[in-house]
mmCIF file of C-alpha atoms and ligand atoms in Angstrom:
data_model
loop_
_atom_site.group_PDB
_atom_site.id
_atom_site.type_symbol
_atom_site.label_atom_id
_atom_site.label_comp_id
_atom_site.label_asym_id
_atom_site.label_seq_id
_atom_site.Cartn_x
_atom_site.Cartn_y
_atom_site.Cartn_z
ATOM 1 C CA MET P 26 18.048 -22.364 -13.721
ATOM 2 C CA PRO P 27 17.230 -18.848 -12.327
ATOM 3 C CA PRO P 28 16.223 -19.123 -8.633
ATOM 4 C CA ALA P 29 12.540 -18.322 -9.281
ATOM 5 C CA ASP P 30 12.238 -21.138 -11.848
ATOM 6 C CA ARG P 31 13.092 -23.760 -9.237
ATOM 7 C CA ASP P 32 9.475 -23.412 -8.060
ATOM 8 C CA LEU P 33 8.454 -25.184 -11.234
ATOM 9 C CA ALA P 34 10.700 -28.256 -10.895
ATOM 10 C CA ASP P 35 8.778 -31.492 -10.317
ATOM 11 C CA ASP P 36 10.054 -32.230 -6.814
ATOM 12 C CA ALA P 37 10.440 -28.647 -5.518
ATOM 13 C CA PRO P 38 8.251 -27.286 -2.732
ATOM 14 C CA ILE P 39 5.080 -25.799 -4.242
ATOM 15 C CA PRO P 40 4.410 -22.198 -3.190
ATOM 16 C CA VAL P 41 0.865 -20.995 -2.503
ATOM 17 C CA ALA P 42 1.159 -18.151 -5.043
ATOM 18 C CA ARG P 43 3.641 -16.886 -7.604
ATOM 19 C CA PRO P 44 3.514 -13.920 -10.006
ATOM 20 C CA VAL P 45 4.210 -14.179 -13.746
ATOM 21 C CA ILE P 46 7.221 -11.953 -14.386
ATOM 22 C CA GLY P 47 9.025 -12.083 -17.701
ATOM 23 C CA GLU P 48 11.125 -10.033 -20.023
ATOM 24 C CA ALA P 49 8.332 -7.550 -20.738
ATOM 25 C CA GLU P 50 8.189 -6.617 -17.060
ATOM 26 C CA GLU P 51 11.977 -6.406 -16.688
ATOM 27 C CA GLN P 52 12.256 -4.247 -19.798
ATOM 28 C CA ALA P 53 9.402 -1.953 -18.734
ATOM 29 C CA VAL P 54 10.943 -1.244 -15.333
ATOM 30 C CA LEU P 55 14.417 -0.738 -16.812
ATOM 31 C CA GLU P 56 13.043 1.836 -19.240
ATOM 32 C CA VAL P 57 11.579 3.869 -16.391
ATOM 33 C CA LEU P 58 14.844 3.709 -14.463
ATOM 34 C CA ARG P 59 16.746 4.892 -17.521
ATOM 35 C CA SER P 60 14.244 7.706 -18.152
ATOM 36 C CA ARG P 61 14.877 9.110 -14.615
ATOM 37 C CA HIS P 62 11.148 9.940 -14.472
ATOM 38 C CA LEU P 63 10.215 7.718 -11.555
ATOM 39 C CA SER P 64 6.991 9.266 -10.294
ATOM 40 C CA LEU P 65 4.109 11.472 -11.514
ATOM 41 C CA GLY P 66 5.237 10.576 -15.016
ATOM 42 C CA PRO P 67 3.584 9.312 -18.207
ATOM 43 C CA ARG P 68 3.245 5.635 -17.164
ATOM 44 C CA VAL P 69 0.654 6.480 -14.525
ATOM 45 C CA THR P 70 -1.726 7.953 -17.087
ATOM 46 C CA THR P 71 -1.068 5.212 -19.625
ATOM 47 C CA PHE P 72 -1.762 2.496 -17.053
ATOM 48 C CA GLU P 73 -4.981 4.231 -15.942
ATOM 49 C CA GLU P 74 -6.230 4.746 -19.491
ATOM 50 C CA ARG P 75 -5.546 1.174 -20.578
ATOM 51 C CA PHE P 76 -7.151 -0.214 -17.446
ATOM 52 C CA ALA P 77 -10.260 1.952 -17.850
ATOM 53 C CA THR P 78 -10.556 1.025 -21.528
ATOM 54 C CA ARG P 79 -10.363 -2.630 -20.676
ATOM 55 C CA LEU P 80 -13.260 -2.290 -18.245
ATOM 56 C CA GLY P 81 -15.202 0.049 -20.510
ATOM 57 C CA VAL P 82 -15.408 2.855 -17.933
ATOM 58 C CA PRO P 83 -14.365 6.482 -18.472
ATOM 59 C CA HIS P 84 -11.908 6.861 -15.581
ATOM 60 C CA ALA P 85 -9.346 5.129 -13.421
ATOM 61 C CA SER P 86 -7.011 6.404 -10.702
ATOM 62 C CA ALA P 87 -3.930 4.388 -9.793
ATOM 63 C CA VAL P 88 -2.995 4.481 -6.105
ATOM 64 C CA SER P 89 -0.466 2.890 -3.796
ATOM 65 C CA SER P 90 -2.551 -0.111 -2.675
ATOM 66 C CA GLY P 91 -5.981 -1.691 -2.789
ATOM 67 C CA THR P 92 -6.473 -0.439 0.748
ATOM 68 C CA ALA P 93 -5.722 3.153 -0.316
ATOM 69 C CA ALA P 94 -8.161 2.676 -3.209
ATOM 70 C CA LEU P 95 -10.878 1.585 -0.764
ATOM 71 C CA HIS P 96 -10.173 4.555 1.476
ATOM 72 C CA LEU P 97 -10.366 7.146 -1.305
ATOM 73 C CA ALA P 98 -13.362 5.528 -3.026
ATOM 74 C CA LEU P 99 -15.318 5.483 0.239
ATOM 75 C CA ARG P 100 -14.474 9.145 0.866
ATOM 76 C CA ALA P 101 -15.556 10.014 -2.668
ATOM 77 C CA VAL P 102 -19.030 8.513 -2.155
ATOM 78 C CA GLY P 103 -19.463 10.361 1.155
ATOM 79 C CA VAL P 104 -17.971 8.091 3.808
ATOM 80 C CA GLU P 105 -15.744 10.761 5.366
ATOM 81 C CA ASP P 106 -15.360 12.421 8.770
ATOM 82 C CA CYS P 107 -17.938 9.999 10.139
ATOM 83 C CA THR P 108 -19.106 9.177 13.646
ATOM 84 C CA ALA P 109 -19.731 5.652 14.894
ATOM 85 C CA GLU P 110 -23.435 6.142 14.044
ATOM 86 C CA ASP P 111 -22.590 6.199 10.340
ATOM 87 C CA GLU P 112 -22.807 2.735 8.826
ATOM 88 C CA VAL P 113 -21.423 0.925 5.802
ATOM 89 C CA VAL P 114 -22.955 -2.443 4.952
ATOM 90 C CA THR P 115 -20.401 -5.015 3.827
ATOM 91 C CA SER P 116 -19.218 -8.630 3.995
ATOM 92 C CA PRO P 117 -17.516 -10.227 6.990
ATOM 93 C CA PHE P 118 -16.023 -12.752 4.557
ATOM 94 C CA SER P 119 -13.335 -10.615 2.970
ATOM 95 C CA PHE P 120 -9.771 -9.489 3.467
ATOM 96 C CA ILE P 121 -9.596 -7.263 6.539
ATOM 97 C CA ALA P 122 -8.778 -4.144 4.473
ATOM 98 C CA THR P 123 -12.390 -4.001 3.237
ATOM 99 C CA ALA P 124 -13.720 -3.269 6.726
ATOM 100 C CA ASN P 125 -10.644 -1.392 7.962
ATOM 101 C CA ALA P 126 -11.174 1.258 5.272
ATOM 102 C CA VAL P 127 -14.578 1.964 6.845
ATOM 103 C CA LEU P 128 -12.878 2.404 10.228
ATOM 104 C CA PHE P 129 -10.342 4.866 8.759
ATOM 105 C CA GLU P 130 -13.162 7.408 8.480
ATOM 106 C CA GLY P 131 -14.686 6.574 11.861
ATOM 107 C CA ALA P 132 -17.779 4.796 10.482
ATOM 108 C CA THR P 133 -19.106 1.409 11.631
ATOM 109 C CA PRO P 134 -19.036 -1.659 9.365
ATOM 110 C CA VAL P 135 -22.368 -3.489 9.416
ATOM 111 C CA PHE P 136 -21.792 -7.067 8.339
ATOM 112 C CA VAL P 137 -24.308 -9.320 6.639
ATOM 113 C CA ASP P 138 -23.850 -13.029 6.102
ATOM 114 C CA VAL P 139 -22.876 -14.337 2.683
ATOM 115 C CA ASP P 140 -24.555 -16.643 0.196
ATOM 116 C CA PRO P 141 -23.509 -20.265 0.856
ATOM 117 C CA ASP P 142 -22.714 -20.960 -2.821
ATOM 118 C CA THR P 143 -21.039 -17.793 -4.059
ATOM 119 C CA LEU P 144 -19.768 -16.576 -0.651
ATOM 120 C CA ASN P 145 -20.763 -13.067 -1.801
ATOM 121 C CA VAL P 146 -23.190 -10.719 -0.057
ATOM 122 C CA THR P 147 -26.628 -10.500 -1.689
ATOM 123 C CA ALA P 148 -28.925 -7.540 -2.263
ATOM 124 C CA ASP P 149 -31.569 -9.141 -0.012
ATOM 125 C CA ALA P 150 -29.175 -9.456 2.926
ATOM 126 C CA MET P 151 -27.963 -5.904 2.408
ATOM 127 C CA ALA P 152 -31.519 -4.565 2.159
ATOM 128 C CA ALA P 153 -32.348 -6.091 5.532
ATOM 129 C CA ALA P 154 -29.384 -4.313 7.142
ATOM 130 C CA ILE P 155 -30.064 -0.819 5.781
ATOM 131 C CA THR P 156 -31.018 1.856 8.322
ATOM 132 C CA PRO P 157 -31.447 5.639 8.052
ATOM 133 C CA ARG P 158 -27.771 5.844 9.056
ATOM 134 C CA THR P 159 -26.441 3.733 6.175
ATOM 135 C CA LYS P 160 -23.966 5.848 4.226
ATOM 136 C CA ALA P 161 -22.852 3.309 1.632
ATOM 137 C CA LEU P 162 -22.879 -0.316 0.492
ATOM 138 C CA LEU P 163 -19.583 -2.138 -0.007
ATOM 139 C CA PRO P 164 -20.097 -5.479 -1.811
ATOM 140 C CA VAL P 165 -17.048 -7.703 -2.367
ATOM 141 C CA HIS P 166 -16.494 -9.994 -5.376
ATOM 142 C CA ILE P 167 -14.889 -12.625 -3.187
ATOM 143 C CA PHE P 168 -12.553 -15.218 -4.691
ATOM 144 C CA GLY P 169 -13.147 -13.576 -8.066
ATOM 145 C CA TYR P 170 -16.831 -14.529 -8.320
ATOM 146 C CA PRO P 171 -19.038 -11.672 -9.596
ATOM 147 C CA ALA P 172 -21.363 -10.342 -6.902
ATOM 148 C CA ASP P 173 -24.854 -9.563 -8.155
ATOM 149 C CA ILE P 174 -24.556 -5.768 -8.359
ATOM 150 C CA ALA P 175 -27.691 -4.744 -10.333
ATOM 151 C CA PRO P 176 -30.132 -5.495 -7.464
ATOM 152 C CA ILE P 177 -27.721 -3.846 -4.997
ATOM 153 C CA GLU P 178 -27.826 -0.700 -7.154
ATOM 154 C CA ARG P 179 -31.631 -0.729 -6.912
ATOM 155 C CA LEU P 180 -31.321 -0.240 -3.130
ATOM 156 C CA GLY P 181 -30.537 3.377 -4.005
ATOM 157 C CA LEU P 182 -27.476 4.044 -1.855
ATOM 158 C CA PRO P 183 -23.909 4.965 -2.795
ATOM 159 C CA ILE P 184 -21.873 1.879 -3.724
ATOM 160 C CA VAL P 185 -18.183 1.028 -3.707
ATOM 161 C CA GLU P 186 -17.332 -2.380 -5.180
ATOM 162 C CA ASP P 187 -14.345 -4.288 -3.822
ATOM 163 C CA ALA P 188 -13.028 -6.164 -6.863
ATOM 164 C CA ALA P 189 -9.506 -6.629 -5.478
ATOM 165 C CA GLN P 190 -9.817 -10.360 -6.191
ATOM 166 C CA ALA P 191 -11.890 -10.141 -9.361
ATOM 167 C CA LEU P 192 -9.940 -8.562 -12.216
ATOM 168 C CA GLY P 193 -11.058 -10.455 -15.309
ATOM 169 C CA ALA P 194 -14.416 -11.606 -13.922
ATOM 170 C CA VAL P 195 -17.506 -10.967 -16.045
ATOM 171 C CA HIS P 196 -21.164 -10.418 -15.144
ATOM 172 C CA ALA P 197 -23.862 -12.438 -16.897
ATOM 173 C CA ASP P 198 -24.740 -9.514 -19.189
ATOM 174 C CA GLY P 199 -21.151 -9.415 -20.490
ATOM 175 C CA THR P 200 -20.055 -6.372 -18.431
ATOM 176 C CA PRO P 201 -16.644 -6.862 -16.804
ATOM 177 C CA VAL P 202 -16.665 -6.680 -13.023
ATOM 178 C CA GLY P 203 -15.803 -3.044 -12.326
ATOM 179 C CA GLY P 204 -17.400 -1.944 -15.587
ATOM 180 C CA ARG P 205 -20.800 -0.838 -14.250
ATOM 181 C CA GLY P 206 -19.527 2.631 -13.352
ATOM 182 C CA ASN P 207 -19.718 2.397 -9.556
ATOM 183 C CA PRO P 208 -16.377 3.281 -8.004
ATOM 184 C CA THR P 209 -14.696 -0.140 -7.994
ATOM 185 C CA ILE P 210 -11.357 -0.935 -6.426
ATOM 186 C CA PHE P 211 -8.677 -3.315 -7.654
ATOM 187 C CA ALA P 212 -5.439 -4.381 -5.946
ATOM 188 C CA PHE P 213 -2.062 -5.416 -7.340
ATOM 189 C CA TYR P 214 -0.187 -7.185 -4.555
ATOM 190 C CA ALA P 215 1.971 -10.041 -5.860
ATOM 191 C CA ASN P 216 -0.687 -12.761 -5.445
ATOM 192 C CA LYS P 217 -3.451 -10.967 -7.399
ATOM 193 C CA GLN P 218 -4.357 -11.701 -11.043
ATOM 194 C CA LEU P 219 -2.250 -8.664 -12.076
ATOM 195 C CA THR P 220 0.615 -7.372 -9.963
ATOM 196 C CA THR P 221 2.628 -4.192 -9.687
ATOM 197 C CA GLY P 222 4.402 -5.442 -6.537
ATOM 198 C CA GLU P 223 2.145 -3.213 -4.450
ATOM 199 C CA GLY P 224 -0.589 -1.059 -5.906
ATOM 200 C CA GLY P 225 -4.267 -0.395 -6.340
ATOM 201 C CA LEU P 226 -6.737 1.422 -8.560
ATOM 202 C CA VAL P 227 -10.217 2.924 -8.502
ATOM 203 C CA ALA P 228 -12.249 2.548 -11.717
ATOM 204 C CA MET P 229 -15.292 4.813 -12.047
ATOM 205 C CA ALA P 230 -17.720 6.643 -14.325
ATOM 206 C CA ASP P 231 -18.008 9.930 -12.391
ATOM 207 C CA PRO P 232 -15.440 12.581 -13.447
ATOM 208 C CA GLY P 233 -15.943 14.396 -10.132
ATOM 209 C CA PHE P 234 -14.848 11.283 -8.237
ATOM 210 C CA LYS P 235 -11.813 10.947 -10.494
ATOM 211 C CA GLN P 236 -10.800 14.548 -9.847
ATOM 212 C CA ARG P 237 -11.220 14.205 -6.109
ATOM 213 C CA ILE P 238 -9.342 10.906 -5.862
ATOM 214 C CA ASP P 239 -6.473 12.229 -8.015
ATOM 215 C CA SER P 240 -6.171 15.176 -5.663
ATOM 216 C CA GLU P 241 -6.496 13.215 -2.428
ATOM 217 C CA ARG P 242 -3.897 10.645 -3.479
ATOM 218 C CA ASN P 243 -1.480 13.512 -4.025
ATOM 219 C CA GLN P 244 -1.619 15.576 -0.803
ATOM 220 C CA GLY P 245 -4.781 17.450 -1.798
ATOM 221 C CA ARG P 246 -3.345 19.134 -4.842
ATOM 222 C CA ALA P 247 -5.580 20.020 -7.800
ATOM 223 C CA PRO P 248 -4.152 19.179 -11.253
ATOM 224 C CA ASP P 249 -3.683 22.843 -12.193
ATOM 225 C CA MET P 250 -1.880 23.693 -8.967
ATOM 226 C CA GLN P 251 1.776 24.252 -8.320
ATOM 227 C CA TRP P 252 3.991 21.713 -6.562
ATOM 228 C CA LEU P 253 3.505 22.941 -2.990
ATOM 229 C CA ASP P 254 -0.071 24.166 -3.235
ATOM 230 C CA HIS P 255 -2.924 22.240 -1.622
ATOM 231 C CA ASP P 256 -6.626 22.998 -1.360
ATOM 232 C CA ARG P 257 -7.904 20.078 0.706
ATOM 233 C CA LEU P 258 -6.751 17.358 3.087
ATOM 234 C CA GLY P 259 -4.871 14.733 1.128
ATOM 235 C CA PHE P 260 -2.679 11.687 1.531
ATOM 236 C CA ASN P 261 0.356 10.283 -0.186
ATOM 237 C CA TYR P 262 -1.314 7.369 -1.948
ATOM 238 C CA ARG P 263 0.538 7.812 -5.244
ATOM 239 C CA LEU P 264 1.681 4.866 -7.355
ATOM 240 C CA SER P 265 5.098 5.342 -8.961
ATOM 241 C CA ASP P 266 5.953 5.057 -12.648
ATOM 242 C CA LEU P 267 8.000 1.946 -11.842
ATOM 243 C CA HIS P 268 4.863 0.266 -10.538
ATOM 244 C CA CYS P 269 2.714 1.508 -13.402
ATOM 245 C CA ALA P 270 5.256 0.283 -15.961
ATOM 246 C CA LEU P 271 4.940 -3.162 -14.422
ATOM 247 C CA GLY P 272 1.159 -2.796 -14.549
ATOM 248 C CA ILE P 273 1.196 -1.884 -18.250
ATOM 249 C CA ALA P 274 3.324 -4.940 -19.044
ATOM 250 C CA GLN P 275 1.016 -7.146 -16.981
ATOM 251 C CA LEU P 276 -2.093 -5.749 -18.687
ATOM 252 C CA GLY P 277 -0.569 -6.860 -21.976
ATOM 253 C CA ARG P 278 -0.696 -10.473 -20.829
ATOM 254 C CA LEU P 279 -3.753 -10.331 -18.581
ATOM 255 C CA ASP P 280 -6.082 -12.378 -20.799
ATOM 256 C CA GLU P 281 -3.437 -15.068 -21.083
ATOM 257 C CA MET P 282 -2.861 -15.119 -17.289
ATOM 258 C CA VAL P 283 -6.585 -15.242 -16.495
ATOM 259 C CA ALA P 284 -7.038 -18.095 -18.996
ATOM 260 C CA ALA P 285 -4.057 -19.957 -17.526
ATOM 261 C CA ARG P 286 -5.515 -19.659 -14.013
ATOM 262 C CA SER P 287 -8.807 -20.977 -15.218
ATOM 263 C CA ARG P 288 -7.050 -23.938 -16.857
ATOM 264 C CA VAL P 289 -5.265 -24.712 -13.560
ATOM 265 C CA ALA P 290 -8.631 -24.531 -11.752
ATOM 266 C CA ALA P 291 -10.067 -27.048 -14.230
ATOM 267 C CA TRP P 292 -7.134 -29.427 -13.565
ATOM 268 C CA TYR P 293 -7.815 -29.126 -9.844
ATOM 269 C CA ARG P 294 -11.537 -29.823 -10.272
ATOM 270 C CA GLU P 295 -10.682 -33.005 -12.152
ATOM 271 C CA ALA P 296 -7.877 -34.079 -9.805
ATOM 272 C CA LEU P 297 -10.032 -33.527 -6.700
ATOM 273 C CA ALA P 298 -13.243 -35.129 -8.015
ATOM 274 C CA ASP P 299 -12.658 -38.330 -6.048
ATOM 275 C CA LEU P 300 -12.120 -36.469 -2.786
ATOM 276 C CA VAL P 301 -15.335 -34.562 -3.414
ATOM 277 C CA ASP P 302 -17.323 -37.747 -4.037
ATOM 278 C CA ARG P 303 -15.802 -39.971 -1.391
ATOM 279 C CA ALA P 304 -14.426 -37.736 1.380
ATOM 280 C CA GLY P 305 -16.806 -34.765 1.349
ATOM 281 C CA LEU P 306 -14.281 -32.170 0.195
ATOM 282 C CA GLU P 307 -16.119 -29.036 -1.012
ATOM 283 C CA LEU P 308 -15.021 -26.878 -3.965
ATOM 284 C CA LEU P 309 -15.929 -23.310 -4.895
ATOM 285 C CA CYS P 310 -19.128 -23.015 -6.939
ATOM 286 C CA ALA P 311 -18.988 -23.428 -10.691
ATOM 287 C CA ASP P 312 -19.995 -20.475 -12.879
ATOM 288 C CA ARG P 313 -23.768 -20.167 -13.131
ATOM 289 C CA ASP P 314 -26.379 -18.118 -14.965
ATOM 290 C CA GLY P 315 -23.712 -16.630 -17.229
ATOM 291 C CA ASP P 316 -21.550 -15.075 -14.491
ATOM 292 C CA ARG P 317 -17.875 -15.856 -14.998
ATOM 293 C CA ARG P 318 -15.362 -16.158 -12.145
ATOM 294 C CA SER P 319 -11.823 -14.894 -12.592
ATOM 295 C CA TRP P 320 -9.857 -17.471 -10.639
ATOM 296 C CA PHE P 321 -7.908 -15.757 -7.862
ATOM 297 C CA VAL P 322 -7.300 -18.553 -5.373
ATOM 298 C CA TYR P 323 -8.098 -22.246 -5.337
ATOM 299 C CA VAL P 324 -9.906 -22.597 -2.037
ATOM 300 C CA VAL P 325 -11.425 -25.874 -0.899
ATOM 301 C CA ARG P 326 -13.381 -26.548 2.277
ATOM 302 C CA VAL P 327 -12.098 -29.528 4.218
ATOM 303 C CA PRO P 328 -14.832 -32.027 5.156
ATOM 304 C CA LYS P 329 -16.775 -31.233 8.337
ATOM 305 C CA GLY P 330 -14.956 -32.599 11.383
ATOM 306 C CA VAL P 331 -11.503 -32.485 9.751
ATOM 307 C CA ASP P 332 -8.840 -30.365 11.486
ATOM 308 C CA ARG P 333 -8.015 -27.772 8.814
ATOM 309 C CA ASP P 334 -4.904 -26.445 10.563
ATOM 310 C CA ALA P 335 -3.496 -29.951 11.040
ATOM 311 C CA THR P 336 -4.116 -30.482 7.313
ATOM 312 C CA ILE P 337 -2.031 -27.378 6.568
ATOM 313 C CA ARG P 338 0.830 -28.679 8.730
ATOM 314 C CA ALA P 339 0.727 -32.137 7.160
ATOM 315 C CA LEU P 340 0.823 -30.686 3.641
ATOM 316 C CA ALA P 341 3.721 -28.401 4.620
ATOM 317 C CA ASP P 342 5.666 -31.497 5.709
ATOM 318 C CA HIS P 343 5.317 -32.684 2.118
ATOM 319 C CA GLY P 344 6.506 -29.407 0.590
ATOM 320 C CA ILE P 345 3.075 -27.996 -0.182
ATOM 321 C CA GLN P 346 2.372 -24.494 1.026
ATOM 322 C CA THR P 347 -1.280 -23.774 1.851
ATOM 323 C CA ARG P 348 -3.112 -21.132 3.887
ATOM 324 C CA PRO P 349 -6.189 -20.892 6.090
ATOM 325 C CA TYR P 350 -8.381 -18.707 3.907
ATOM 326 C CA LEU P 351 -9.893 -16.483 4.835
ATOM 327 C CA PRO P 352 -10.543 -15.522 8.447
ATOM 328 C CA ALA P 353 -13.928 -13.860 9.089
ATOM 329 C CA ILE P 354 -13.318 -10.196 9.853
ATOM 330 C CA HIS P 355 -15.786 -9.876 12.744
ATOM 331 C CA LEU P 356 -13.916 -12.543 14.735
ATOM 332 C CA PHE P 357 -10.583 -10.701 14.852
ATOM 333 C CA ALA P 358 -9.908 -9.661 18.461
ATOM 334 C CA PHE P 359 -9.967 -5.942 17.848
ATOM 335 C CA TYR P 360 -13.289 -6.132 15.971
ATOM 336 C CA ARG P 361 -14.792 -8.229 18.753
ATOM 337 C CA GLU P 362 -13.599 -5.750 21.371
ATOM 338 C CA LYS P 363 -14.580 -2.612 19.497
ATOM 339 C CA PHE P 364 -17.997 -3.751 18.231
ATOM 340 C CA GLY P 365 -18.942 -6.697 20.453
ATOM 341 C CA PHE P 366 -19.058 -9.274 17.636
ATOM 342 C CA ARG P 367 -19.492 -12.903 18.727
ATOM 343 C CA ASP P 368 -19.132 -16.364 17.233
ATOM 344 C CA GLY P 369 -22.303 -17.563 15.553
ATOM 345 C CA GLN P 370 -23.484 -14.208 14.203
ATOM 346 C CA PHE P 371 -22.660 -14.985 10.561
ATOM 347 C CA PRO P 372 -22.685 -18.778 10.365
ATOM 348 C CA VAL P 373 -22.078 -19.161 6.620
ATOM 349 C CA ALA P 374 -19.026 -16.886 6.676
ATOM 350 C CA GLU P 375 -17.752 -18.548 9.852
ATOM 351 C CA ASP P 376 -18.061 -22.052 8.413
ATOM 352 C CA ALA P 377 -16.303 -21.003 5.198
ATOM 353 C CA SER P 378 -13.554 -19.443 7.333
ATOM 354 C CA ALA P 379 -13.118 -22.415 9.634
ATOM 355 C CA ARG P 380 -12.877 -24.976 6.809
ATOM 356 C CA GLY P 381 -11.302 -22.894 4.037
ATOM 357 C CA LEU P 382 -7.961 -24.091 2.733
ATOM 358 C CA SER P 383 -6.177 -22.185 -0.013
ATOM 359 C CA LEU P 384 -4.153 -24.581 -2.184
ATOM 360 C CA PRO P 385 -1.127 -23.590 -4.291
ATOM 361 C CA PHE P 386 -2.476 -21.654 -7.241
ATOM 362 C CA PHE P 387 -0.766 -19.579 -9.918
ATOM 363 C CA ALA P 388 -0.880 -19.091 -13.678
ATOM 364 C CA GLU P 389 2.288 -21.050 -14.403
ATOM 365 C CA MET P 390 1.406 -24.023 -12.218
ATOM 366 C CA THR P 391 1.828 -27.313 -14.090
ATOM 367 C CA GLN P 392 -0.657 -30.162 -14.272
ATOM 368 C CA ALA P 393 1.948 -32.370 -12.551
ATOM 369 C CA GLN P 394 2.059 -29.951 -9.618
ATOM 370 C CA VAL P 395 -1.753 -29.919 -9.390
ATOM 371 C CA GLU P 396 -1.762 -33.716 -9.368
ATOM 372 C CA ARG P 397 0.911 -33.799 -6.676
ATOM 373 C CA VAL P 398 -1.128 -31.458 -4.460
ATOM 374 C CA ALA P 399 -4.241 -33.569 -5.032
ATOM 375 C CA SER P 400 -2.489 -36.822 -4.182
ATOM 376 C CA GLU P 401 -0.857 -35.422 -1.021
ATOM 377 C CA LEU P 402 -4.224 -34.013 0.051
ATOM 378 C CA THR P 403 -5.786 -37.421 -0.596
ATOM 379 C CA VAL P 404 -3.253 -39.103 1.700
ATOM 380 C CA VAL P 405 -3.747 -36.474 4.417
ATOM 381 C CA LEU P 406 -7.564 -36.634 4.310
ATOM 382 C CA THR P 407 -8.117 -40.355 3.744
ATOM 383 C CA GLY P 408 -4.949 -41.957 5.117
ATOM 384 C CA ARG P 409 -4.307 -43.766 1.829
ATOM 385 C CA PRO P 410 -3.091 -42.884 -1.690
HETATM 386 C C1 LIG L 515 -5.974 -7.688 -1.566
HETATM 387 C C2 LIG L 515 -7.280 -7.182 -1.132
HETATM 388 C C3 LIG L 515 -7.481 -5.842 -0.700
HETATM 389 C C4 LIG L 515 -6.375 -4.885 -0.400
HETATM 390 O O1 LIG L 515 -5.382 -4.733 -1.254
HETATM 391 P P1 LIG L 515 -3.898 -4.275 -0.799
HETATM 392 O O2 LIG L 515 -3.318 -3.894 -2.103
HETATM 393 O O3 LIG L 515 -3.250 -5.442 -0.150
HETATM 394 O O4 LIG L 515 -4.028 -3.097 0.121
HETATM 395 C C5 LIG L 515 -8.768 -5.429 -0.415
HETATM 396 N N1 LIG L 515 -9.816 -6.257 -0.516
HETATM 397 C C6 LIG L 515 -9.675 -7.541 -0.889
HETATM 398 C C7 LIG L 515 -10.882 -8.391 -0.974
HETATM 399 C C8 LIG L 515 -8.397 -8.049 -1.184
HETATM 400 O O5 LIG L 515 -8.266 -9.339 -1.522
#
């Protein structure tokens, strides 16, 4: 059995995440190696075009990470060379990169609390936080659940959507998340729905944004310029052809992987039903009003009063890898020190952070593995099988 396949044996430790990598991926990367065209080659454009087509938007720019995508998308909408008076309204319940990208340009993240069901920011909460100094709004589709973007658009400010966790999610009107035309970022680290190892992408409608992002990812070079010519400040945020080849192969099986994740989520819902009814375990919200989640993680909230971190240790003793997920950004020490954030400011996000437990979750997970996780969790939470 190849080493990676041991993860799928019945009695093996169960990892928290695991990418789907098969022959298509191996072949795609080998072809790039054999072509000797490792960067700035044809795979970058192919990956971008296929991704954009899938979302139904005119443009996409592949970059080196989701964080780089956030940085360049924020700059494109005008969050650049800021002072601390410039504000970007966003969610404290996200991966830290969302807020860090605002700091890269010297602006201040203004957090608003999240909806208790979806854990996404709402237009109403954002509206209440807007000031004359608000430069942009940065909603996050957390845990793959579509944030309600239409009413956020009506607030009339530049928007960047963080869809790093939401590739494959669909809004109630049938538009894919990332398909509304606002600059929307995706990320391709190994635990995301689609992976290139490391990588990110900005999808967008505006050709001017596309041109600017393509230049800024490549040291400030315009497409018609020579190798060592530069007409603006840029970065090296390029994504190589090796990565894009992986991305193209993964796009070819994306529907299958998203469907497999959703099947695993359904097994979990069934296997955990008893713990929900009898022990007060809380699950992520079901799809409602036509919005469709793309399952990224299987996060549960341990019952109030239960020690989440002790739960993680107890599960680890039984070969089940879980994670606290995810920490509220405003409570990290350097955010507290820099901006004076305190406990209690965003109670919904803080409660979700304190009780959130990310269970093993990946497309190839078996029903037997799901049942094993559920039964170990039952023993840990209730003291009996
Ligand atoms: C993963 C992630 C990112 C950043 O992506 P990287 O590729 O790791 O830089 C940004 N925002 C959210 C919500 C994420 O989950």
